[in-house]
Coordinates of N, CA and C in Angstrom, one line a residue:
M6 N 0.8 -1.2 0.0 CA 0.0 0.0 0.0 C 0.9 1.2 0.0
I7 N 0.5 2.2 -0.9 CA 1.3 3.4 -1.0 C 0.5 4.6 -0.6
G8 N 1.0 5.4 0.2 CA 0.3 6.6 0.7 C 0.7 7.8 -0.2
S9 N 0.0 8.9 0.0 CA 0.3 10.2 -0.7 C -0.2 11.4 0.0
G10 N 0.3 12.5 -0.3 CA -0.2 13.8 0.2 C -1.6 14.0 -0.1
A11 N -2.1 13.5 -1.2 CA -3.5 13.7 -1.6 C -4.4 12.9 -0.7
I12 N -3.9 11.7 -0.3 CA -4.7 10.8 0.6 C -4.7 11.5 2.0
D13 N -3.6 12.0 2.4 CA -3.5 12.6 3.7 C -4.5 13.8 3.8
L14 N -4.5 14.6 2.8 CA -5.5 15.7 2.7 C -6.9 15.3 2.8
E15 N -7.2 14.3 2.0 CA -8.6 13.8 2.0 C -9.0 13.2 3.3
I16 N -8.1 12.5 4.0 CA -8.4 11.9 5.3 C -8.6 13.1 6.3
S17 N -7.8 14.1 6.2 CA -7.9 15.2 7.2 C -9.2 15.9 7.1
R18 N -9.8 15.9 5.9 CA -11.1 16.6 5.6 C -12.3 15.8 6.0
M19 N -12.1 14.5 6.5 CA -13.3 13.7 6.8 C -13.9 14.2 8.1
S20 N -15.2 14.3 8.1 CA -15.9 14.9 9.2 C -16.4 13.8 10.2
D21 N -16.6 12.6 9.8 CA -17.1 11.6 10.6 C -15.9 10.9 11.4
P22 N -15.8 11.2 12.7 CA -14.6 10.7 13.4 C -14.5 9.2 13.4
N23 N -15.6 8.4 13.5 CA -15.5 7.0 13.4 C -15.0 6.5 12.1
K24 N -15.5 7.0 11.0 CA -15.1 6.6 9.7 C -13.6 7.0 9.5
K25 N -13.3 8.2 10.0 CA -11.9 8.7 9.8 C -10.9 7.7 10.6
Q26 N -11.3 7.3 11.8 CA -10.4 6.4 12.5 C -10.3 5.1 11.8
K27 N -11.3 4.5 11.2 CA -11.2 3.3 10.5 C -10.3 3.4 9.3
V28 N -10.4 4.5 8.6 CA -9.6 4.8 7.4 C -8.2 4.9 7.8
L29 N -7.9 5.7 8.9 CA -6.5 5.8 9.4 C -5.9 4.5 9.8
S30 N -6.7 3.6 10.4 CA -6.2 2.3 10.8 C -5.8 1.5 9.6
L31 N -6.6 1.5 8.5 CA -6.2 0.9 7.3 C -5.0 1.5 6.6
Y32 N -5.0 2.9 6.6 CA -3.9 3.6 6.0 C -2.6 3.4 6.7
S33 N -2.6 3.0 7.9 CA -1.4 2.8 8.7 C -0.5 1.6 8.1
F34 N -1.1 0.9 7.2 CA -0.4 -0.2 6.5 C 0.4 0.3 5.3
A35 N 0.3 1.5 5.0 CA 1.1 2.0 3.9 C 2.6 1.9 4.2
S36 N 3.3 1.3 3.2 CA 4.7 1.0 3.4 C 5.6 2.2 2.9
S37 N 5.0 3.0 2.1 CA 5.7 4.2 1.6 C 4.7 5.3 1.3
K38 N 5.3 6.4 1.0 CA 4.4 7.6 0.7 C 5.1 8.4 -0.4
V39 N 4.2 8.8 -1.3 CA 4.6 9.6 -2.5 C 4.4 11.1 -2.1
G40 N 5.4 11.9 -2.2 CA 5.3 13.3 -2.1 C 5.0 14.0 -3.4
F41 N 4.6 15.2 -3.4 CA 4.3 15.9 -4.6 C 5.6 16.3 -5.3
T42 N 5.7 16.1 -6.6 CA 6.9 16.4 -7.4 C 6.4 17.1 -8.6
G43 N 7.3 17.7 -9.3 CA 7.0 18.4 -10.6 C 6.4 17.4 -11.6
E44 N 7.0 16.2 -11.6 CA 6.5 15.2 -12.5 C 5.0 14.8 -12.2
I45 N 4.7 14.6 -11.0 CA 3.3 14.3 -10.6 C 2.4 15.5 -11.0
E46 N 2.8 16.7 -10.8 CA 2.0 17.8 -11.1 C 1.7 17.8 -12.6
L47 N 2.7 17.6 -13.4 CA 2.5 17.5 -14.9 C 1.6 16.4 -15.3
L48 N 1.8 15.2 -14.7 CA 0.9 14.1 -15.0 C -0.6 14.5 -14.6
A49 N -0.7 15.1 -13.4 CA -2.1 15.5 -13.0 C -2.7 16.4 -14.0
L50 N -1.9 17.4 -14.4 CA -2.5 18.4 -15.4 C -2.9 17.7 -16.7
T51 N -2.1 16.7 -17.1 CA -2.4 15.9 -18.3 C -3.7 15.2 -18.1
F52 N -3.9 14.6 -17.0 CA -5.2 13.9 -16.7 C -6.4 14.8 -16.6
Q53 N -6.1 16.0 -16.1 CA -7.2 17.0 -16.0 C -7.6 17.4 -17.4
Q54 N -6.7 17.5 -18.3 CA -7.0 17.9 -19.7 C -7.9 16.8 -20.4
C55 N -7.9 15.6 -19.8 CA -8.7 14.5 -20.3 C -10.1 14.5 -19.6
G56 N -10.3 15.6 -18.8 CA -11.6 15.7 -18.1 C -11.7 15.2 -16.7
M57 N -10.6 14.8 -16.1 CA -10.6 14.3 -14.8 C -10.6 15.5 -13.8
K58 N -11.3 15.2 -12.6 CA -11.3 16.2 -11.6 C -9.9 16.4 -10.9
L59 N -9.7 17.5 -10.2 CA -8.4 17.8 -9.6 C -7.9 16.7 -8.7
F60 N -8.6 16.4 -7.7 CA -8.1 15.4 -6.7 C -8.0 14.0 -7.4
D61 N -8.9 13.6 -8.3 CA -8.8 12.4 -9.0 C -7.5 12.3 -9.8
S62 N -7.2 13.4 -10.5 CA -6.0 13.5 -11.3 C -4.7 13.4 -10.4
I63 N -4.8 14.0 -9.3 CA -3.6 13.9 -8.4 C -3.4 12.5 -7.8
H64 N -4.5 11.8 -7.4 CA -4.4 10.4 -7.0 C -3.9 9.5 -8.1
L65 N -4.4 9.7 -9.3 CA -3.9 8.9 -10.4 C -2.4 9.2 -10.7
A66 N -2.1 10.4 -10.7 CA -0.7 10.8 -11.0 C 0.3 10.2 -9.9
C67 N -0.1 10.3 -8.7 CA 0.7 9.7 -7.6 C 0.9 8.2 -7.8
A68 N -0.2 7.5 -8.1 CA -0.2 6.1 -8.4 C 0.7 5.7 -9.5
E69 N 0.6 6.5 -10.6 CA 1.4 6.2 -11.8 C 2.9 6.5 -11.5
Y70 N 3.2 7.6 -10.8 CA 4.6 7.9 -10.4 C 5.2 6.8 -9.5
A71 N 4.4 6.3 -8.6 CA 4.9 5.3 -7.7 C 4.9 3.9 -8.3
H72 N 4.5 3.7 -9.5 CA 4.4 2.4 -10.2 C 3.5 1.4 -9.4
A73 N 2.4 2.0 -8.9 CA 1.4 1.1 -8.3 C 0.8 0.1 -9.3
D74 N 0.5 -1.0 -8.8 CA -0.2 -2.0 -9.6 C -1.7 -1.7 -9.8
V75 N -2.3 -1.3 -8.7 CA -3.8 -1.0 -8.7 C -4.0 0.3 -7.9
L76 N -5.1 1.0 -8.3 CA -5.6 2.1 -7.5 C -7.1 1.8 -7.3
F77 N -7.5 1.7 -6.0 CA -8.8 1.4 -5.7 C -9.7 2.7 -5.7
T78 N -10.9 2.6 -6.2 CA -11.9 3.7 -6.1 C -13.3 3.1 -6.2
T79 N -14.2 3.8 -5.5 CA -15.6 3.5 -5.6 C -16.3 4.6 -6.4
D80 N -15.6 5.5 -6.9 CA -16.1 6.7 -7.6 C -16.2 6.2 -9.1
K81 N -17.5 6.1 -9.6 CA -17.7 5.6 -10.9 C -17.2 6.6 -12.0
K82 N -17.3 7.9 -11.7 CA -16.8 8.9 -12.7 C -15.3 8.8 -12.8
F83 N -14.6 8.6 -11.7 CA -13.2 8.5 -11.7 C -12.8 7.2 -12.5
F84 N -13.4 6.1 -12.2 CA -13.2 4.9 -12.8 C -13.4 5.0 -14.3
T85 N -14.5 5.6 -14.8 CA -14.8 5.8 -16.2 C -13.8 6.7 -16.9
K86 N -13.4 7.8 -16.3 CA -12.4 8.7 -16.9 C -11.1 8.0 -17.0
S87 N -10.7 7.2 -16.0 CA -9.4 6.6 -16.0 C -9.3 5.6 -17.2
K88 N -10.4 5.0 -17.5 CA -10.4 4.0 -18.6 C -10.3 4.7 -20.0
Q89 N -10.5 6.0 -20.0 CA -10.4 6.7 -21.3 C -9.0 7.2 -21.5
I90 N -8.1 7.0 -20.6 CA -6.7 7.5 -20.7 C -5.8 6.3 -21.2
S91 N -5.2 6.5 -22.3 CA -4.3 5.5 -22.8 C -3.0 5.5 -22.1
N92 N -2.3 4.4 -22.2 CA -0.9 4.2 -21.6 C -0.8 4.3 -20.1
L93 N -1.9 4.0 -19.4 CA -1.8 4.0 -17.9 C -1.1 2.7 -17.5
H94 N -0.2 2.7 -16.6 CA 0.4 1.5 -16.1 C -0.4 1.0 -14.9
V95 N -1.0 1.8 -14.1 CA -1.8 1.4 -12.9 C -3.2 1.1 -13.4
E96 N -3.7 0.0 -12.8 CA -5.1 -0.4 -13.1 C -6.0 0.2 -12.1
V97 N -7.0 1.0 -12.5 CA -8.0 1.6 -11.6 C -9.2 0.7 -11.5
V98 N -9.4 0.2 -10.3 CA -10.5 -0.8 -10.1 C -11.3 -0.5 -8.8
N99 N -12.5 -1.1 -8.8 CA -13.4 -1.0 -7.7 C -12.8 -2.1 -6.7
P100 N -12.6 -1.8 -5.4 CA -12.0 -2.7 -4.5 C -12.8 -4.0 -4.3
V101 N -14.2 -3.9 -4.4 CA -15.0 -5.1 -4.2 C -14.8 -6.0 -5.4
N102 N -14.8 -5.4 -6.6 CA -14.6 -6.2 -7.8 C -13.3 -6.9 -7.9
W103 N -12.3 -6.1 -7.4 CA -10.9 -6.6 -7.4 C -10.8 -7.8 -6.4
L104 N -11.4 -7.6 -5.3 CA -11.3 -8.7 -4.2 C -12.0 -10.0 -4.8
M105 N -13.1 -9.8 -5.4 CA -13.8 -11.0 -6.0 C -13.0 -11.6 -7.0
E106 N -12.3 -10.9 -7.8 CA -11.5 -11.4 -8.9 C -10.3 -12.2 -8.3
V107 N -9.6 -11.6 -7.4 CA -8.4 -12.3 -6.9 C -8.7 -13.5 -6.0
T108 N -9.9 -13.5 -5.4 CA -10.3 -14.6 -4.5 C -11.1 -15.7 -5.3
G109 N -11.5 -15.3 -6.5 CA -12.3 -16.3 -7.3 C -13.7 -16.4 -6.9
N110 N -14.2 -15.4 -6.1 CA -15.5 -15.5 -5.6 C -16.4 -14.6 -6.4
E111 N -17.7 -14.9 -6.4 CA -18.7 -14.0 -7.1 C -19.5 -13.4 -6.0
L112 N -19.9 -12.1 -6.3 CA -20.8 -11.4 -5.4 C -22.2 -11.8 -5.6
T113 N -22.9 -12.2 -4.5 CA -24.3 -12.5 -4.6 C -25.1 -11.6 -3.7
Y114 N -26.2 -11.2 -4.2 CA -27.1 -10.3 -3.4 C -28.3 -11.0 -3.0

């Protein structure tokens, strides 16, 4: 798990203290953290030119810069926009779908 300044900022803005504590507990497993660099800024600007929102573009740029394998999101717009960007090395996925895929389980409602 890789952390970033963008994730730190989003967590700091969470208003629900219980949810924030749960996220911080999970986030404590991050083995490294990506700081903001000029290269990340340029990547983020490129992603914004493709129609991606500011924070989404920063998250994606940080993941690309860190050579992450996957970036989890439950944001359908972020997921859809990321699929429109060619040459991404990171795979943007829904965490539930990813977990089902890697465990070989199907979701039943």
